[in-house]
Amino acid sequence: MKKTLKEKLEVLKQKGHFLTSSRLMVLDYLLESKSHPTADEIYSALKKKLPSLSKATVYNTLKLFTELGVAREIKVEREKSRFEARTDPHVHFTCVKCKAVFDIEKQIVKFPKSVENHKVMFGDVFLYGICESCQRKGNS
Amino acid sequence: MKKTLKEKLEVLKQKGHFLTSSRLMVLDYLLESKSHPTADEIYSALKKKLPSLSKATVYNTLKLFTELGVAREIKVEREKSRFEARTDPHVHFTCVKCKAVFDIEKQIVKFPKSVENHKVMFGDVFLYGICESCQRKGNS
DNA sequence: ATTAGTGCAAACTATTTGCAATAAG
DNA sequence: CTTATTGCAAATAGTTTGCACTAAT
């Protein structure tokens, strides 16, 4: 279910949404980034290239992408959301020291279709600990 | 690792914290409740019994409990935290319709000690879907 | 030309903080 | 008595919203 830039743009078009430069830039930024950026990080990074960009537009864009399934919102910290362009199911590891979020390729769970009479549609697995880099720094 | 009220109060005492009526009430409320209440829900419920209670105290108390491992903060919605007195590992199921959060007793994952060179300390599994009650209501 | 999208500022929500008053030990 | 805890109000952080302006189609 990994989609390319072109495929994701196709989703926008087909649903009748305009291909604006903010949308292109946010989508491109998400696809390039592995760091699961926050709305504010995306805004700050893109503001340099597109000085007219406003934070509201970043939020609007991320909301649209999330609704269309073009991006995903990750709730590893309560205070702020992080976003990623990957929409295929995968585990996230968050470092409790440096707060970095990593994608884990190894599939460690297979979700059941139902549990205790509730119908399961999707699920998230969040692991927390000390990342490789912080372990090396003795930052534990 | 399921602890009783008395055991949890013991943790407070041993760390030199006062046993105030707000703390007793919040702890008692959490132990009685299966609904994973938000800070505001706890505040509203207890305000009736203890009219002098302030929201800041509820937040202070929940923060202290979380730090001491007496309660747990659950981040199923980004906007607000939910809390529970259970601190043993277990899966949470959230209904996307009614937003109710259920504890799942069945253990569906066993976390590895490390993944891709990161040291795993703990983890969360969140399942989302339609709960039994909403399915019956045809609320899907 | 239309109307969706943008930018700005103001509004909103959940949570935190500073400080004087209060109560647990 | 002493100092942790409380209650209040103000502050903060992230996100949303209303509205006039702009730009994609």
Coordinates of C-alpha atoms (C1' of nucleotides) in Angstrom, one line a residue:
Chain A
M1 CA 0.0 0.0 0.0
K2 CA 3.1 2.3 -0.3
K3 CA 2.1 5.1 -2.6
T4 CA 4.3 7.4 -4.7
L5 CA 4.0 11.2 -5.0
K6 CA 2.1 10.8 -8.3
E7 CA -0.3 8.3 -6.9
K8 CA -1.1 10.5 -3.9
L9 CA -1.6 13.6 -6.1
E10 CA -4.0 11.5 -8.2
V11 CA -6.1 10.9 -5.0
L12 CA -6.3 14.7 -4.5
K13 CA -7.3 15.3 -8.1
Q14 CA -9.9 12.5 -8.2
K15 CA -11.7 13.9 -5.2
G16 CA -11.8 17.3 -6.8
H17 CA -9.1 19.1 -4.8
F18 CA -6.9 21.7 -6.3
L19 CA -3.2 21.0 -6.6
T20 CA -1.8 24.1 -4.9
S21 CA 1.8 24.8 -4.2
S22 CA 1.3 24.5 -0.4
R23 CA -0.1 21.0 -0.9
L24 CA 2.6 20.0 -3.2
M25 CA 5.3 21.2 -0.8
V26 CA 3.8 19.6 2.2
L27 CA 3.3 16.3 0.5
D28 CA 6.8 16.4 -0.9
Y29 CA 8.3 17.3 2.4
L30 CA 6.4 14.4 4.1
L31 CA 7.6 12.0 1.4
E32 CA 11.2 13.1 1.8
S33 CA 11.2 13.1 5.6
K34 CA 11.8 10.1 7.8
S35 CA 11.5 12.1 11.0
H36 CA 7.7 12.2 11.5
P37 CA 7.6 16.0 11.7
T38 CA 5.1 18.0 13.7
A39 CA 2.9 20.6 12.0
D40 CA 5.2 23.3 13.3
E41 CA 8.3 21.6 12.0
I42 CA 6.7 21.4 8.5
Y43 CA 5.7 25.0 8.7
S44 CA 9.1 26.2 9.7
A45 CA 10.9 24.2 7.1
L46 CA 8.6 25.3 4.2
K47 CA 8.3 28.9 5.3
K48 CA 11.8 29.4 4.0
K49 CA 10.9 28.3 0.5
L50 CA 7.4 29.7 0.4
P51 CA 7.4 32.8 2.6
S52 CA 3.7 33.4 2.2
L53 CA 2.8 30.1 3.8
S54 CA 0.7 30.3 6.9
K55 CA 0.4 27.8 9.7
A56 CA -3.3 27.5 9.2
T57 CA -2.7 26.2 5.7
V58 CA -0.3 23.6 7.0
Y59 CA -2.9 22.5 9.4
N60 CA -5.6 22.5 6.7
T61 CA -3.4 20.6 4.4
L62 CA -2.5 17.9 7.0
K63 CA -6.1 17.5 7.9
L64 CA -7.1 17.0 4.3
F65 CA -4.3 14.6 3.7
T66 CA -5.2 12.6 6.8
E67 CA -8.9 12.4 5.7
L68 CA -8.0 11.3 2.2
G69 CA -5.6 8.7 3.5
V70 CA -2.6 10.4 1.8
A71 CA -0.9 11.0 5.2
R72 CA -1.2 9.7 8.7
E73 CA -1.4 11.4 12.1
I74 CA 0.7 9.8 14.8
K75 CA -0.2 10.4 18.5
V76 CA 3.0 9.4 20.3
E77 CA 3.1 12.6 22.4
R78 CA -0.2 14.0 23.7
E79 CA 0.7 17.7 23.3
K80 CA 1.3 17.6 19.5
S81 CA 0.7 15.4 16.5
R82 CA 3.3 14.1 14.2
F83 CA 2.7 13.2 10.6
E84 CA 4.0 10.8 8.0
A85 CA 3.3 10.0 4.4
R86 CA 3.5 6.2 4.9
T87 CA 0.1 4.9 5.3
D88 CA 0.9 1.2 5.3
P89 CA 0.7 -0.4 8.8
H90 CA 3.9 -0.4 10.7
V91 CA 5.2 -0.1 14.2
H92 CA 6.6 3.1 15.7
F93 CA 9.5 3.3 18.1
T94 CA 9.8 6.6 20.1
C95 CA 13.0 7.4 22.1
V96 CA 12.1 8.6 25.5
K97 CA 15.4 10.6 25.6
C98 CA 15.6 12.5 22.3
K99 CA 11.9 12.0 21.3
A100 CA 12.8 10.8 17.8
V101 CA 10.3 8.5 16.2
F102 CA 11.5 5.6 14.1
D103 CA 9.6 3.3 11.7
I104 CA 10.0 -0.4 12.6
E105 CA 9.9 -2.6 9.5
K106 CA 9.7 -5.8 11.4
Q107 CA 6.1 -6.8 11.9
I108 CA 5.6 -7.8 15.5
V109 CA 1.9 -8.1 15.7
K110 CA -1.0 -9.2 13.5
F111 CA -4.2 -7.6 14.6
P112 CA -7.3 -9.9 15.0
K113 CA -10.5 -9.0 13.1
S114 CA -12.3 -8.8 16.4
V115 CA -11.6 -8.9 20.1
E116 CA -14.0 -9.5 22.9
N117 CA -17.0 -8.8 20.6
H118 CA -15.6 -5.5 19.3
K119 CA -14.9 -5.2 15.5
V120 CA -11.3 -4.2 14.9
M121 CA -10.7 -1.9 11.9
F122 CA -7.1 -0.9 12.5
G123 CA -4.5 -0.6 15.2
D124 CA -1.3 1.1 16.3
V125 CA 1.7 -0.3 18.1
F126 CA 4.0 2.2 19.9
L127 CA 7.2 1.1 21.4
Y128 CA 9.2 3.3 23.8
G129 CA 12.8 3.1 24.9
I130 CA 16.3 4.3 24.2
C131 CA 17.2 4.6 20.6
E132 CA 20.5 3.3 19.2
S133 CA 22.1 6.8 19.0
C134 CA 21.2 7.8 22.6
Q135 CA 22.5 4.4 23.8
R136 CA 25.9 5.2 22.2
K137 CA 26.0 8.6 23.7
G138 CA 25.5 7.0 27.1
N139 CA 22.5 9.2 27.3
S140 CA 20.5 6.7 29.3
Chain B
M1 CA 1.3 -6.1 39.0
K2 CA -2.4 -5.2 39.8
K3 CA -2.3 -3.1 42.9
T4 CA -5.1 -2.4 45.4
L5 CA -6.0 1.0 46.9
K6 CA -4.0 0.3 50.0
E7 CA -0.9 -0.7 48.1
K8 CA -1.2 2.4 46.0
L9 CA -1.6 4.6 49.1
E10 CA 1.5 2.9 50.5
V11 CA 3.5 4.1 47.5
L12 CA 2.4 7.7 48.1
K13 CA 3.3 7.5 51.8
Q14 CA 6.7 5.9 51.3
K15 CA 7.7 8.7 48.9
G16 CA 6.8 11.2 51.5
H17 CA 3.6 12.5 49.9
F18 CA 0.6 13.7 52.0
L19 CA -2.6 11.7 51.9
T20 CA -5.0 14.5 51.1
S21 CA -8.7 14.1 50.4
S22 CA -8.3 15.1 46.8
R23 CA -5.7 12.4 46.3
L24 CA -7.9 9.8 48.0
M25 CA -10.9 10.7 45.9
V26 CA -9.1 10.8 42.6
L27 CA -7.4 7.4 43.3
D28 CA -10.7 5.9 44.5
Y29 CA -12.5 7.2 41.4
L30 CA -9.9 5.8 39.1
L31 CA -10.0 2.4 40.8
E32 CA -13.8 2.3 40.6
S33 CA -14.0 3.5 37.0
K34 CA -13.6 1.3 33.9
S35 CA -14.2 4.2 31.5
H36 CA -10.7 5.6 31.3
P37 CA -11.8 9.1 32.3
T38 CA -10.3 12.4 31.2
A39 CA -9.0 15.0 33.7
D40 CA -12.2 17.0 33.1
E41 CA -14.5 14.0 33.7
I42 CA -12.8 13.2 36.9
Y43 CA -13.0 16.9 38.0
S44 CA -16.7 17.1 37.2
A45 CA -17.6 13.9 39.0
L46 CA -15.6 14.7 42.1
K47 CA -16.6 18.4 42.2
K48 CA -20.1 17.3 43.4
K49 CA -18.7 15.5 46.4
L50 CA -15.9 17.9 47.2
P51 CA -17.0 21.4 46.0
S52 CA -13.7 23.1 46.9
L53 CA -11.9 20.9 44.4
S54 CA -10.0 22.7 41.6
K55 CA -9.1 21.5 38.2
A56 CA -5.4 22.3 38.8
T57 CA -5.4 19.9 41.7
V58 CA -6.9 17.1 39.5
Y59 CA -4.1 17.8 37.0
N60 CA -1.4 17.9 39.8
T61 CA -2.7 14.7 41.3
L62 CA -2.9 12.8 38.0
K63 CA 0.6 13.9 37.2
L64 CA 1.9 12.7 40.5
F65 CA 0.1 9.4 40.2
T66 CA 1.6 8.9 36.7
E67 CA 5.1 9.7 37.9
L68 CA 4.8 7.3 40.8
G69 CA 3.4 4.6 38.6
V70 CA 0.1 4.6 40.6
A71 CA -1.9 5.5 37.5
R72 CA -1.3 5.6 33.7
E73 CA -1.9 8.2 31.1
I74 CA -3.5 6.9 27.8
K75 CA -3.0 8.8 24.6
V76 CA -5.8 7.4 22.4
E77 CA -7.0 10.9 21.4
R78 CA -4.5 13.6 20.8
E79 CA -6.5 16.5 22.2
K80 CA -6.9 15.1 25.7
S81 CA -5.4 12.4 28.0
R82 CA -7.3 9.6 29.5
F83 CA -6.3 7.9 32.8
E84 CA -6.6 4.5 34.4
A85 CA -5.5 3.0 37.7
R86 CA -4.4 -0.3 36.0
T87 CA -0.7 -0.2 35.4
D88 CA -0.2 -3.7 34.2
P89 CA 0.4 -4.0 30.5
H90 CA -2.8 -4.5 28.4
V91 CA -4.3 -3.6 25.1
H92 CA -6.8 -0.8 24.6
F93 CA -9.6 -0.8 22.2
T94 CA -11.2 2.5 21.2
C95 CA -14.6 2.7 19.5
V96 CA -14.4 5.2 16.6
K97 CA -18.1 5.9 16.9
C98 CA -18.8 6.4 20.7
K99 CA -15.1 7.0 21.6
A100 CA -15.4 4.6 24.5
V101 CA -12.1 2.9 25.5
F102 CA -12.1 -0.8 26.6
D103 CA -9.4 -2.8 28.2
I104 CA -8.6 -6.0 26.3
E105 CA -7.6 -8.9 28.5
K106 CA -6.4 -11.1 25.7
Q107 CA -2.6 -10.6 25.3
I108 CA -2.1 -10.2 21.5
V109 CA 1.5 -9.1 21.5
K110 CA 4.7 -9.7 23.4
F111 CA 7.1 -6.9 23.0
P112 CA 10.7 -7.7 22.1
K113 CA 13.5 -6.4 24.3
S114 CA 15.0 -4.6 21.4
V115 CA 14.1 -3.8 17.8
E116 CA 16.5 -2.6 15.1
N117 CA 19.1 -1.7 17.7
H118 CA 16.8 0.4 19.8
K119 CA 16.3 -0.8 23.4
V120 CA 12.6 -1.3 24.1
M121 CA 11.4 -0.4 27.6
F122 CA 7.6 -0.5 27.2
G123 CA 4.9 -0.3 24.6
D124 CA 1.3 0.4 23.8
V125 CA -1.2 -1.4 21.6
F126 CA -4.2 0.6 20.5
L127 CA -6.9 -1.1 18.5
Y128 CA -9.7 1.0 16.8
G129 CA -13.0 -0.1 15.5
I130 CA -16.7 -0.4 16.3
C131 CA -17.5 -1.6 19.8
E132 CA -20.1 -4.3 20.6
S133 CA -22.7 -1.8 21.7
C134 CA -22.4 0.4 18.6
Q135 CA -22.6 -2.6 16.3
R136 CA -25.9 -3.6 17.9
K137 CA -27.2 -0.1 17.5
G138 CA -26.4 -0.4 13.8
N139 CA -24.4 2.7 14.5
S140 CA -21.7 1.8 12.0
Chain C
dA1 C1' -15.3 33.5 -14.1
dT2 C1' -16.0 30.5 -10.1
dT3 C1' -15.3 28.9 -6.0
dA4 C1' -11.7 26.3 -3.4
dG5 C1' -7.8 27.6 -0.9
dT6 C1' -4.9 30.8 1.6
dG7 C1' -3.3 34.1 5.3
dC8 C1' -4.1 36.5 9.2
dA9 C1' -5.7 37.2 13.7
dA10 C1' -8.8 35.9 17.0
dA11 C1' -10.9 32.0 19.3
dC12 C1' -10.8 27.7 21.6
dT13 C1' -9.2 23.6 24.4
dA14 C1' -6.3 21.1 27.3
dT15 C1' -2.9 21.7 30.4
dT16 C1' 0.6 24.3 33.3
dT17 C1' 2.2 27.8 36.4
dG18 C1' 2.7 31.5 40.1
dC19 C1' 1.3 32.7 44.3
dA20 C1' -1.3 33.5 48.5
dA21 C1' -4.2 30.8 51.5
dT22 C1' -4.9 26.2 53.7
dA23 C1' -4.3 21.8 55.8
dA24 C1' -1.5 17.3 56.6
dG25 C1' 2.1 15.7 59.2
Chain D
dC1 C1' 4.5 24.7 63.6
dT2 C1' 6.3 23.8 58.9
dT3 C1' 6.0 23.2 54.4
dA4 C1' 3.4 20.4 51.0
dT5 C1' -0.8 21.0 48.8
dT6 C1' -4.6 23.5 47.2
dG7 C1' -7.5 27.0 44.5
dC8 C1' -7.7 30.6 41.7
dA9 C1' -6.6 33.2 37.7
dA10 C1' -3.5 34.1 34.3
dA11 C1' -0.3 32.0 31.0
dT12 C1' 0.9 28.7 27.5
dA13 C1' 0.9 25.4 23.5
dG14 C1' -1.3 23.3 19.8
dT15 C1' -5.0 23.6 16.9
dT16 C1' -9.3 25.5 14.8
dT17 C1' -12.1 29.1 12.8
dG18 C1' -14.1 33.3 10.4
dC19 C1' -13.5 36.1 6.8
dA20 C1' -11.6 39.0 3.1
dC21 C1' -8.2 38.1 -0.5
dT22 C1' -6.0 35.1 -4.0
dA23 C1' -5.2 31.7 -7.2
dA24 C1' -6.3 27.0 -9.5
dT25 C1' -9.3 25.3 -12.6

